CSV table of C-alpha atoms and ligand atoms in Angstrom, one decimal:
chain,number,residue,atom,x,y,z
A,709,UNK,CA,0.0,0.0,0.0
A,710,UNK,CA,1.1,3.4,-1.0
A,711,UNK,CA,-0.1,6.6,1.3
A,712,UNK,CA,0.1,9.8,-1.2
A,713,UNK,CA,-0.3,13.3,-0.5
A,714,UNK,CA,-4.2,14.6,-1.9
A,715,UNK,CA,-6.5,17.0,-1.1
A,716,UNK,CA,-10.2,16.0,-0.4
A,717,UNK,CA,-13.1,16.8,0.4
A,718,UNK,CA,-14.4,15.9,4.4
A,719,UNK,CA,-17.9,17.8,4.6
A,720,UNK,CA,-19.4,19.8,2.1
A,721,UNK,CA,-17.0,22.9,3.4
A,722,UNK,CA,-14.1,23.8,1.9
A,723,UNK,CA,-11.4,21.3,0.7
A,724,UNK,CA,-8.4,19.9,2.8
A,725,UNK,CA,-5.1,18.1,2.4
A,726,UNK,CA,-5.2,15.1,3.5
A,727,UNK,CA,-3.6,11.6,2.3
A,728,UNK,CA,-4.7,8.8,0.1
A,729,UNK,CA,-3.8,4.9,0.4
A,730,UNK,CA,-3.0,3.3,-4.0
A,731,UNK,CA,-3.9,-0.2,-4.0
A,732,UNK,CA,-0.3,-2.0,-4.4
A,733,UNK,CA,0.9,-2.7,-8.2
A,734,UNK,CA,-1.1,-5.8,-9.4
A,735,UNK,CA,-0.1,-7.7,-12.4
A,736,UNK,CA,-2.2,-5.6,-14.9
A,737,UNK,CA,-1.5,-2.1,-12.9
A,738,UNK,CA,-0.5,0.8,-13.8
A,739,UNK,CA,1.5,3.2,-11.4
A,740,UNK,CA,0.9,6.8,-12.7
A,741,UNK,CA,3.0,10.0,-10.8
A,742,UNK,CA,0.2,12.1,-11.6
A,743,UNK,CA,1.6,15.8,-12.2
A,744,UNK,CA,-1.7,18.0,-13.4
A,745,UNK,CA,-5.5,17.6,-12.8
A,746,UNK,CA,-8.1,19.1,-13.9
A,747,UNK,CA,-10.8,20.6,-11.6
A,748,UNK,CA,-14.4,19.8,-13.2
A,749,UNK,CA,-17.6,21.1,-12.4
A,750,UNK,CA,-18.7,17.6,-11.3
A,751,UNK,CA,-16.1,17.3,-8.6
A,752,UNK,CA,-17.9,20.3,-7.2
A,753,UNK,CA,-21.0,19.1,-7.5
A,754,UNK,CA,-20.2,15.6,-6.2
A,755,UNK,CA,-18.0,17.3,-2.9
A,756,UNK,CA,-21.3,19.5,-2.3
A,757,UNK,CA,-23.4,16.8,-2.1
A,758,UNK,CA,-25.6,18.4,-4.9
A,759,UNK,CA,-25.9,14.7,-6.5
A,760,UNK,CA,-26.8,13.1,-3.3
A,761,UNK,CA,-24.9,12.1,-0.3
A,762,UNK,CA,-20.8,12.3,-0.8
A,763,UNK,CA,-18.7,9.4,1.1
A,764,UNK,CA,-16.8,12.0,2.7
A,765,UNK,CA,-13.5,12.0,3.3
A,766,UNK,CA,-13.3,12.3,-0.5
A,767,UNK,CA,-10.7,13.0,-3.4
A,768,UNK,CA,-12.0,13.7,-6.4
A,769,UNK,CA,-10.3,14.6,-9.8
A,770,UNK,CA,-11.1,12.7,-12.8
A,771,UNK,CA,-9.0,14.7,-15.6
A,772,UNK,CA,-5.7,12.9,-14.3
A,773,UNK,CA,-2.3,13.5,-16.5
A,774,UNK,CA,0.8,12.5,-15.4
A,775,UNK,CA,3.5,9.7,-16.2
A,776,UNK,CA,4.1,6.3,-15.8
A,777,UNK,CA,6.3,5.2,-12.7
A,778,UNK,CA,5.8,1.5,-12.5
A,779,UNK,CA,4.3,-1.6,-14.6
A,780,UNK,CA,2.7,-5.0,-13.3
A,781,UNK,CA,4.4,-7.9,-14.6
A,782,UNK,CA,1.5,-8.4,-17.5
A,783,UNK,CA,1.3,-4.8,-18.4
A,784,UNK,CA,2.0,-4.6,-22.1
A,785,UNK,CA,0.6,-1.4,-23.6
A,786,UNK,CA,2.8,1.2,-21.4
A,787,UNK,CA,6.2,1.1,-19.8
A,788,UNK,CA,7.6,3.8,-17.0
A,789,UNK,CA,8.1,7.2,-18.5
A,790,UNK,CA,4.9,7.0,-21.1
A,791,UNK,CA,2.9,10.4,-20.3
A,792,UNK,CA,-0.9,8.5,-19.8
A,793,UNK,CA,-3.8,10.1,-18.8
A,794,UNK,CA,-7.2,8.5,-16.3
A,795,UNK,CA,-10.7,10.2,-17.1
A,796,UNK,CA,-14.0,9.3,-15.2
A,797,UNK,CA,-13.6,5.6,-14.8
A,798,UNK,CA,-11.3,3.3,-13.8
A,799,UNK,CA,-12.7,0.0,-14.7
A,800,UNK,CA,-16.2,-2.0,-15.9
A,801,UNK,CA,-17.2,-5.6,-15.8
A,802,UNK,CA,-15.5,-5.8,-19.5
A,803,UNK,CA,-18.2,-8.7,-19.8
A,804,UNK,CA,-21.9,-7.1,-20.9
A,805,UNK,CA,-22.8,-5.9,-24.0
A,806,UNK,CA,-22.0,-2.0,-23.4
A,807,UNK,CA,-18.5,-2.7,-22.5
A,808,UNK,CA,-18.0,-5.6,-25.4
A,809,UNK,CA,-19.0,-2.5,-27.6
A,810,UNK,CA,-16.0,-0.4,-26.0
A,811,UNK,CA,-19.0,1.7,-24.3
A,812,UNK,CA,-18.0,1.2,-21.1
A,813,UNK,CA,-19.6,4.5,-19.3
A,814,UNK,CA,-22.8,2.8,-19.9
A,815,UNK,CA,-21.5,-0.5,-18.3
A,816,UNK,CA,-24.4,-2.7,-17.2
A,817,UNK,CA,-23.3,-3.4,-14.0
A,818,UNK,CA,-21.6,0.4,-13.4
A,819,UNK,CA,-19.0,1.1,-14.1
A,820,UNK,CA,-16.0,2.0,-11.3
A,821,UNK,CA,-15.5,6.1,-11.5
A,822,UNK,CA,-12.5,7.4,-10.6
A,823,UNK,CA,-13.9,8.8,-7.1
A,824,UNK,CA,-16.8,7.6,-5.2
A,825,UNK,CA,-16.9,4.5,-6.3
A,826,UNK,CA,-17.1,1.0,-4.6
A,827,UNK,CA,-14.0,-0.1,-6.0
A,828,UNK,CA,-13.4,-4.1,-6.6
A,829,UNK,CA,-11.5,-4.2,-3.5
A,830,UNK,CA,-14.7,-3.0,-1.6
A,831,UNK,CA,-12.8,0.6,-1.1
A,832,UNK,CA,-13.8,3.3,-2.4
A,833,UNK,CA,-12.3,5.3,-5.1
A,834,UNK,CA,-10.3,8.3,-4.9
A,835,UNK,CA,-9.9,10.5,-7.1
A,836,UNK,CA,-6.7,12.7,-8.7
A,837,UNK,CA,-6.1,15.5,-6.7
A,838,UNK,CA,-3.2,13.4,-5.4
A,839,UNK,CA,0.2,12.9,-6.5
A,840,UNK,CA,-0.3,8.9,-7.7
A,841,UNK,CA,-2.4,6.5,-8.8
A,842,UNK,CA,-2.8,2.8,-9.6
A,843,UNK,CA,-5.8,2.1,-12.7
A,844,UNK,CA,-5.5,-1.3,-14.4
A,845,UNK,CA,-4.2,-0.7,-17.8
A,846,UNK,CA,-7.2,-1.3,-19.8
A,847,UNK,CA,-8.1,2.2,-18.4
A,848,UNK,CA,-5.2,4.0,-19.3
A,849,UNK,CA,-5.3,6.2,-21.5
A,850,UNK,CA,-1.9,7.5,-23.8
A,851,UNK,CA,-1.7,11.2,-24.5
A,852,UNK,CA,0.3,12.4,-27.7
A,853,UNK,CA,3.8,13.4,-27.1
A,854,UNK,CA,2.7,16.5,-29.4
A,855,UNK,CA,0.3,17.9,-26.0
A,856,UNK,CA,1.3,19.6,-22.9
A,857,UNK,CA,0.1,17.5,-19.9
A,858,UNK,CA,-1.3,20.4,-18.3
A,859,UNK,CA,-3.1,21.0,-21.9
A,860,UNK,CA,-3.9,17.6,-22.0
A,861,UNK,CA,-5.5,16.9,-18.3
A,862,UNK,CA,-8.9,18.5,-19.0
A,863,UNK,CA,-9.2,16.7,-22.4
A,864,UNK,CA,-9.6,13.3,-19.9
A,865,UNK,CA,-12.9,14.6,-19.1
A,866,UNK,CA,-14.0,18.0,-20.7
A,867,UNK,CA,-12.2,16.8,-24.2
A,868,UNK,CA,-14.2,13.2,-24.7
A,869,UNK,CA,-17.5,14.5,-23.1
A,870,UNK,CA,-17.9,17.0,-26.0
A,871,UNK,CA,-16.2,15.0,-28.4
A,872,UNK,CA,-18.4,11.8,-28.2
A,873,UNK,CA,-22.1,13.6,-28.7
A,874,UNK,CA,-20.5,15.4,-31.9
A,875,UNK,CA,-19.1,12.3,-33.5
A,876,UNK,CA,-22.7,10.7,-32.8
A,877,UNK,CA,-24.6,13.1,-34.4
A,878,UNK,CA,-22.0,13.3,-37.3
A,879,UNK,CA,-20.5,16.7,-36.5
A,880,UNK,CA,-18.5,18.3,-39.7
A,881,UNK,CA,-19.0,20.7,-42.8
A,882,UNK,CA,-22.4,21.7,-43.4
A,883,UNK,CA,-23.6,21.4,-40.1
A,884,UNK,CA,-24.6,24.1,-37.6
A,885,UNK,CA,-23.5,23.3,-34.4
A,886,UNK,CA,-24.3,25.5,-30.9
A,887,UNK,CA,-22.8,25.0,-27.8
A,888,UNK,CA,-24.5,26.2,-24.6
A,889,UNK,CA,-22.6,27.9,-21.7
A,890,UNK,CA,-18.7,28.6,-22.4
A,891,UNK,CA,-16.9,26.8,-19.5
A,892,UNK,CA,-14.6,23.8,-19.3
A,893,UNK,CA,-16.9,21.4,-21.5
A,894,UNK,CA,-18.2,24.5,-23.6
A,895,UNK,CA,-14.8,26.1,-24.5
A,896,UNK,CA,-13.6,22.2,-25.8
A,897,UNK,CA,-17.1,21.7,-27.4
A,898,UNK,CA,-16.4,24.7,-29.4
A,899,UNK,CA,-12.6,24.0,-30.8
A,900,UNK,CA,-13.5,20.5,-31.3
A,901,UNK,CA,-16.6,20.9,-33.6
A,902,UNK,CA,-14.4,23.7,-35.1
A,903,UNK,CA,-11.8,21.3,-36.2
A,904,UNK,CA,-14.3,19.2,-37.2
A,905,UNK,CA,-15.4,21.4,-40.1
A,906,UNK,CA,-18.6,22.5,-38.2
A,907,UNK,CA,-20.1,26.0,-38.0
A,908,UNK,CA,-20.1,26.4,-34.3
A,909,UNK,CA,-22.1,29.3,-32.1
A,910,UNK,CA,-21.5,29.6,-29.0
A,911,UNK,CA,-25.0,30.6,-26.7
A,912,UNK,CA,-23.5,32.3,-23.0
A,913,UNK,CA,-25.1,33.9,-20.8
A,914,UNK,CA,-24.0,37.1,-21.9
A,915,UNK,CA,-21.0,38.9,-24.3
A,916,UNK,CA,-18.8,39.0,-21.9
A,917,UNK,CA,-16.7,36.2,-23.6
A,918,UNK,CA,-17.2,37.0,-27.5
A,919,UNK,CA,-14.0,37.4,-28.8
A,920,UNK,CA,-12.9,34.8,-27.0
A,921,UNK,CA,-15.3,32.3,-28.1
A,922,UNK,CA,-14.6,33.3,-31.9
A,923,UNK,CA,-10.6,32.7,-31.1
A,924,UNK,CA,-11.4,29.2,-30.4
A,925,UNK,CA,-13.2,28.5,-33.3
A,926,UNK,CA,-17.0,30.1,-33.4
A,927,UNK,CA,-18.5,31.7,-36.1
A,928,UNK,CA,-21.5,33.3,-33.8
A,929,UNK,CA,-21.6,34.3,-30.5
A,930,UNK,CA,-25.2,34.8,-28.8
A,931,UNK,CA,-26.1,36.0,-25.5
A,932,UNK,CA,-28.9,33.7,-23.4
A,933,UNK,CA,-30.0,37.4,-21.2
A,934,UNK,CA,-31.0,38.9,-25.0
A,935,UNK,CA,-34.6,37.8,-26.0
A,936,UNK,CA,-33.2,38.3,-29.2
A,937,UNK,CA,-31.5,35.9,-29.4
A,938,UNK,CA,-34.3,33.5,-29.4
A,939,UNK,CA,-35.9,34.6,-31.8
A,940,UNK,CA,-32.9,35.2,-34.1
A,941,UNK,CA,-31.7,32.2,-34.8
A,942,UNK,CA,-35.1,30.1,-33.9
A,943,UNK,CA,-35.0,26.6,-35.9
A,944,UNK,CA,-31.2,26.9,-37.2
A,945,UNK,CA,-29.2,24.3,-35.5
A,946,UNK,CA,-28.7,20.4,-36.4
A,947,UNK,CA,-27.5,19.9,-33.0
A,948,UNK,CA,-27.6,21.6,-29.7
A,949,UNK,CA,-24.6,20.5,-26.9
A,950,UNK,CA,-26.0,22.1,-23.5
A,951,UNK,CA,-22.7,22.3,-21.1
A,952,UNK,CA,-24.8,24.6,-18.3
A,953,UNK,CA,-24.5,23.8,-15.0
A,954,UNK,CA,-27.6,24.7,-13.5
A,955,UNK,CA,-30.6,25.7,-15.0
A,956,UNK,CA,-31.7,26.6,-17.9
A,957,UNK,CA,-35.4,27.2,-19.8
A,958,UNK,CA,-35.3,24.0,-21.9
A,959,UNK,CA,-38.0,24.9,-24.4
A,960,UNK,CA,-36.5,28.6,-25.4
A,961,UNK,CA,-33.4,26.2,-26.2
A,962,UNK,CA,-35.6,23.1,-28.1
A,963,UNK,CA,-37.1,25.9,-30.0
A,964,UNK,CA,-33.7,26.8,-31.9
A,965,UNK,CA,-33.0,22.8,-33.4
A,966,UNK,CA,-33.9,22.9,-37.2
A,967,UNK,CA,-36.3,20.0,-38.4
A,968,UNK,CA,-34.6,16.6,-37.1
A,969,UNK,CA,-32.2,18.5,-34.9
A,970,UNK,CA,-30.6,17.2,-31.6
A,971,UNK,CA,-30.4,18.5,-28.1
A,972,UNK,CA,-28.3,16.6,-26.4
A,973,UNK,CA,-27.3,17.5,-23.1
A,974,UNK,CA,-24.1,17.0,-20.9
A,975,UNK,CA,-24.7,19.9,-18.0
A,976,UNK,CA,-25.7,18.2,-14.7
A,977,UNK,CA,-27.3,20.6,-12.4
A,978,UNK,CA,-28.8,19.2,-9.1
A,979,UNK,CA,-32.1,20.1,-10.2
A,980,UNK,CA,-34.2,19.0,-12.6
A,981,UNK,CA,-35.1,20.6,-15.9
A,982,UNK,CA,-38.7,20.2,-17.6
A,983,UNK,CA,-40.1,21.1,-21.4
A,984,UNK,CA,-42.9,21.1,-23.3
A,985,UNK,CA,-43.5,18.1,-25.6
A,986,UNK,CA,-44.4,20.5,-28.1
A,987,UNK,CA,-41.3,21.9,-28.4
A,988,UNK,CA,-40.2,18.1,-29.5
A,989,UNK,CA,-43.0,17.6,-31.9
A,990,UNK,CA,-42.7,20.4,-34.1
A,991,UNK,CA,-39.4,19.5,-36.3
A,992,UNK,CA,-39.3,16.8,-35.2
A,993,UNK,CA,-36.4,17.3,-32.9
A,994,UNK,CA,-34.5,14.9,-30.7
A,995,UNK,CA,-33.6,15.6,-27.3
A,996,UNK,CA,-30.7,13.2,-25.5
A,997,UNK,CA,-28.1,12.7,-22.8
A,998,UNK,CA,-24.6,12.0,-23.0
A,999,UNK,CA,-22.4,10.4,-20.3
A,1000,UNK,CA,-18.1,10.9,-21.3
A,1001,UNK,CA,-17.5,8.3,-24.0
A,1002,UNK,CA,-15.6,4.8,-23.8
A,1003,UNK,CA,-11.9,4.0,-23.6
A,1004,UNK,CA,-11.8,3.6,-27.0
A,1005,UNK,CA,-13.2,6.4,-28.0
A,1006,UNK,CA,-11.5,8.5,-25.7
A,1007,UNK,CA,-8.4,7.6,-26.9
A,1008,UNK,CA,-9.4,8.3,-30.4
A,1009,UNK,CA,-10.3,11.4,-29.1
A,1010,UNK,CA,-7.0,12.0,-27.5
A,1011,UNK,CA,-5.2,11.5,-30.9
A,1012,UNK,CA,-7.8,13.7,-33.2
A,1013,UNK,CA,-6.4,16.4,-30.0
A,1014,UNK,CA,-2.6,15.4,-30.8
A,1015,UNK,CA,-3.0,15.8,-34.3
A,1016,UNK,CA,-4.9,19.0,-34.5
A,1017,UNK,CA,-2.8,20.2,-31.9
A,1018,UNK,CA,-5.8,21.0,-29.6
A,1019,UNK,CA,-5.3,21.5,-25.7
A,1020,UNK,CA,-7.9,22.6,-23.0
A,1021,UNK,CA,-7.0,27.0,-22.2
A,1022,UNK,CA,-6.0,26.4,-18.8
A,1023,UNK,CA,-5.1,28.3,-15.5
A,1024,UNK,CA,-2.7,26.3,-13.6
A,1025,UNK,CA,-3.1,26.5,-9.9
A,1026,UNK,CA,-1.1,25.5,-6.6
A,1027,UNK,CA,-3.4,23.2,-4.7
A,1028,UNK,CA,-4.2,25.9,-2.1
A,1029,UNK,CA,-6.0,28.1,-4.6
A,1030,UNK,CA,-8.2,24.6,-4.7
A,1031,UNK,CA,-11.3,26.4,-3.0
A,1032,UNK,CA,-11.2,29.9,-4.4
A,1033,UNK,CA,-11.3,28.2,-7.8
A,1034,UNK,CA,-14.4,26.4,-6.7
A,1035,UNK,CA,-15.6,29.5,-6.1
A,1036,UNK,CA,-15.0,30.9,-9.3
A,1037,UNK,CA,-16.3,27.8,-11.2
A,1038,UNK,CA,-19.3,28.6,-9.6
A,1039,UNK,CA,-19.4,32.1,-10.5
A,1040,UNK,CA,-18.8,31.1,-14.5
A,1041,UNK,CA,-15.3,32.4,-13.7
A,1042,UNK,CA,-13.4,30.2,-15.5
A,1043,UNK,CA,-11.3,30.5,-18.9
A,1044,UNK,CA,-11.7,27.6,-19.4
A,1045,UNK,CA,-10.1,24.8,-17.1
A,1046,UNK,CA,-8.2,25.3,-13.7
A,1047,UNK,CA,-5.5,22.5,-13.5
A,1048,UNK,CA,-4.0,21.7,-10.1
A,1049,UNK,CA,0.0,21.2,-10.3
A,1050,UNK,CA,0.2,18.6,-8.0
A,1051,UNK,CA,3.8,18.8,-7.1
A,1052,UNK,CA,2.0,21.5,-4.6
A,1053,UNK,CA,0.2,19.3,-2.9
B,222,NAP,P1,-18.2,25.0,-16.0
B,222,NAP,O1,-16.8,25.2,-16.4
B,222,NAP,O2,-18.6,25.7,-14.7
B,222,NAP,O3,-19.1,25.5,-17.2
B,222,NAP,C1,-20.5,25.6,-17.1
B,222,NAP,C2,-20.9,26.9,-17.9
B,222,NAP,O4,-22.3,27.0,-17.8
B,222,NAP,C3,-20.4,28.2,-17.3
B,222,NAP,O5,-19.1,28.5,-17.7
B,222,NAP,C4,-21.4,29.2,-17.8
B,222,NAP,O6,-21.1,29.5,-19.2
B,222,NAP,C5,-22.7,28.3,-17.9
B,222,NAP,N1,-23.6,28.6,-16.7
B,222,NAP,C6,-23.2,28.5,-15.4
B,222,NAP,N2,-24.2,28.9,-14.6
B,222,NAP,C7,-25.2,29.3,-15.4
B,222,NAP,C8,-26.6,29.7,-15.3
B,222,NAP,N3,-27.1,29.9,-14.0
B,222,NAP,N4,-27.3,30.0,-16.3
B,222,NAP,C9,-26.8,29.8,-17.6
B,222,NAP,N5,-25.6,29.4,-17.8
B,222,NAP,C10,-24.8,29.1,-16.8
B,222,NAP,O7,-18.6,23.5,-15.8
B,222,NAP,P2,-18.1,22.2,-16.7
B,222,NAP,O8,-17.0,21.6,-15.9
B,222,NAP,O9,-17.9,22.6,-18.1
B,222,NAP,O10,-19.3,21.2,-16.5
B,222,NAP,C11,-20.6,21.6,-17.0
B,222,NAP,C12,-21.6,20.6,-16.5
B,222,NAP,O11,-21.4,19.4,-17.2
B,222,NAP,C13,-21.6,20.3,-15.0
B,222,NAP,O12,-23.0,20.2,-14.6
B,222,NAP,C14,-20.9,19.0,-15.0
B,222,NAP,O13,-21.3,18.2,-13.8
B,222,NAP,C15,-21.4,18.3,-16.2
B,222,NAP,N6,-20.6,17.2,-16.7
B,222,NAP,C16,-21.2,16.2,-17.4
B,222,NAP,C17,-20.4,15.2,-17.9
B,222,NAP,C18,-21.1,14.1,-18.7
B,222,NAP,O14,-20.5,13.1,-18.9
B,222,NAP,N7,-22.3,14.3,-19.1
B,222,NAP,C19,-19.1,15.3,-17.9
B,222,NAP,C20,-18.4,16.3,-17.2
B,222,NAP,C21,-19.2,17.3,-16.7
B,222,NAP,P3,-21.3,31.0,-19.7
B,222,NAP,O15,-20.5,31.9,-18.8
B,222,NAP,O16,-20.8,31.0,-21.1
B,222,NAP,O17,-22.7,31.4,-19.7
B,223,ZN,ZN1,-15.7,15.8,-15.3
């Protein structure tokens, strides 16, 4: 057993260091030094009991980067030095048919996520706001030597979330594409479907980020507060990504899917959201969720991100600014990612 320096989580107050115990290297394990994670608005959500009650004391962090330090005996895909990322889980059954199909966020018999899970061991998880961890290698991930790690962390979580709805619904030239609220997922929704040869607006919740937003690869740039807006580009979009945290008016939002468009929605706010089924019916419009994507997508999504030379914007931050960056997460405050650099932990 390994004891490693974290920071956690021990009531829905503010976040403390505290220590972590890693499983000891198994056969097929993985130990990663981790040197950057992400902070995600889920790990807020999840430390503030917003999603239901947290198993406090709790590490979380699921946009892990860092670099191999030691292999099991059957590891075969990495070897120490390899620069490897962890997103949201950190293993599956491997045996139903979601994870046969490499969909392993949608295992039948849950997946293991990367904090706050009931791990096989009977532990539970803990997450990367810590200086190492040991995944099985099936759920590590390779990042492309062409990325930053600090770059890269976010794309663990942020990167893949976006990435797998737009592959779904086809995302490239000729398509009208809007992402809803400009934050960690938001600001990757928009430079992915960019370099996917989409036209891409961007719908915040005011102007405040406009030239921003077009610098990462938007062509539009609307403003939720404007009642304009709705009415302007009402019945334009093929597909809809909604990245908001909390809530929003879903039928303002329905209204702007052209006929057959998709809303598909990734934002998790505590409460729940309701629409009118008219605002399906007409168009014919398809509303969805989304949950990350599957190893092996993620790790195609990793290389479309080496090759295009995309990273997550990032502010990295010591782990004492841990809880005023909560706070400006909260406050939309965020351009676009905080990463922690976990040698100051
Ligand atoms: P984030 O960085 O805080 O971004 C959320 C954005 O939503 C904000 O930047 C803001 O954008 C907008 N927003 C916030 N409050 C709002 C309000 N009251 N009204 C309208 N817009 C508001 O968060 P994130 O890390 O991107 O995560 C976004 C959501 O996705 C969270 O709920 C998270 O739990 C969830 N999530 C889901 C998955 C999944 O697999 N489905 C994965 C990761 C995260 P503007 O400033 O541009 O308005
Ligand atoms: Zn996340």
């Amino acid at each position: 057993m390994l004891t490693v320096k974290a920071y956690g989580a021990t009531s829905t107050g503010p976040l403390v260091p505290l220590t972590v115990e890693r499983r000891d290297v198994g056969p097929q394990d993985v130990l990663i030094e981790i040197k950057y994670a992400g902070i995600c608005h889920s790990d807020i959500h999840k430390v503030k009991g917003e999603w239901g009650p947290c198993p406090y004391p709790l590490t979380v962090g699921h946009e892990i980067a860092g670099v191999v330090a030691e292999v099991g005996s059957e590891v075969t895909k990495f070897k120490v030095g390899d620069h490897v990322g962890v997103g949201c889980m950190v293993n599956s059954c491997g045996e139903c048919d979601r994870c046969r199909e490499g969909l392993e966020q949608y295992c039948e018999n849950g997946n293991v996520g990367t904090y706050g899970s009931v791990d096989r061991d009977g532990t539970i998880t803990q997450g990367g706001y810590s200086t190492h961890i040991v995944v099985v290698e099936s759920f590590v991930l390779r990042i492309p030597d062409a990325l930053p790690l600090d770059q890269a962390a976010p794309l663990l979580c942020a990167g893949i979330t976006m990435y797998s709805p737009l592959r779904r619904f086809d995302t490239g030239p000729g398509k009208k594409v809007a992402i809803v609220g400009l934050g960690g997922l938001g600001h990757m929704g928009v430079k992915l479907a960019a370099a996917m040869g989409a036209e891409v607006s961007v719908i915040s919740q005011s102007l405040k980020k406009q030239e921003e937003g077009l610098r990462l690869g938007a062509k539009h740039y609307y403003a939720s507060s404007d009642p304009e807006t709705f009415k302007e580009v009402r019945g334009q979009f093929d597909l809809i990504v909604n990245t908001v945290s909390a809530h929003i008016e879903l039928d303002q939002y329905l209204g702007l899917l052209a006929f057959d468009g998709a809303f598909v929605d990734v934002g998790l706010p505590a409460e729940p959201l309701d629409f009118r089924l008219f605002s399906l019916l007409r168009n014919r419009r398809t509303m969805t969720g989304s949950s990350i994507g599957g190893i092996a997508e993620t790790q195609e999504m990793l290389d479309f991100c080496g090759e295009h030379g995309i990273g997550s914007d990032i502010e990295v931050i010591p782990a004492d600014y841990i809880n005023e960056a909560y706070e400006r997460v909260i406050a939309s405050d965020v351009r676009y990612r905080f990463v922690i650099d976990t040698a100051t932990l």
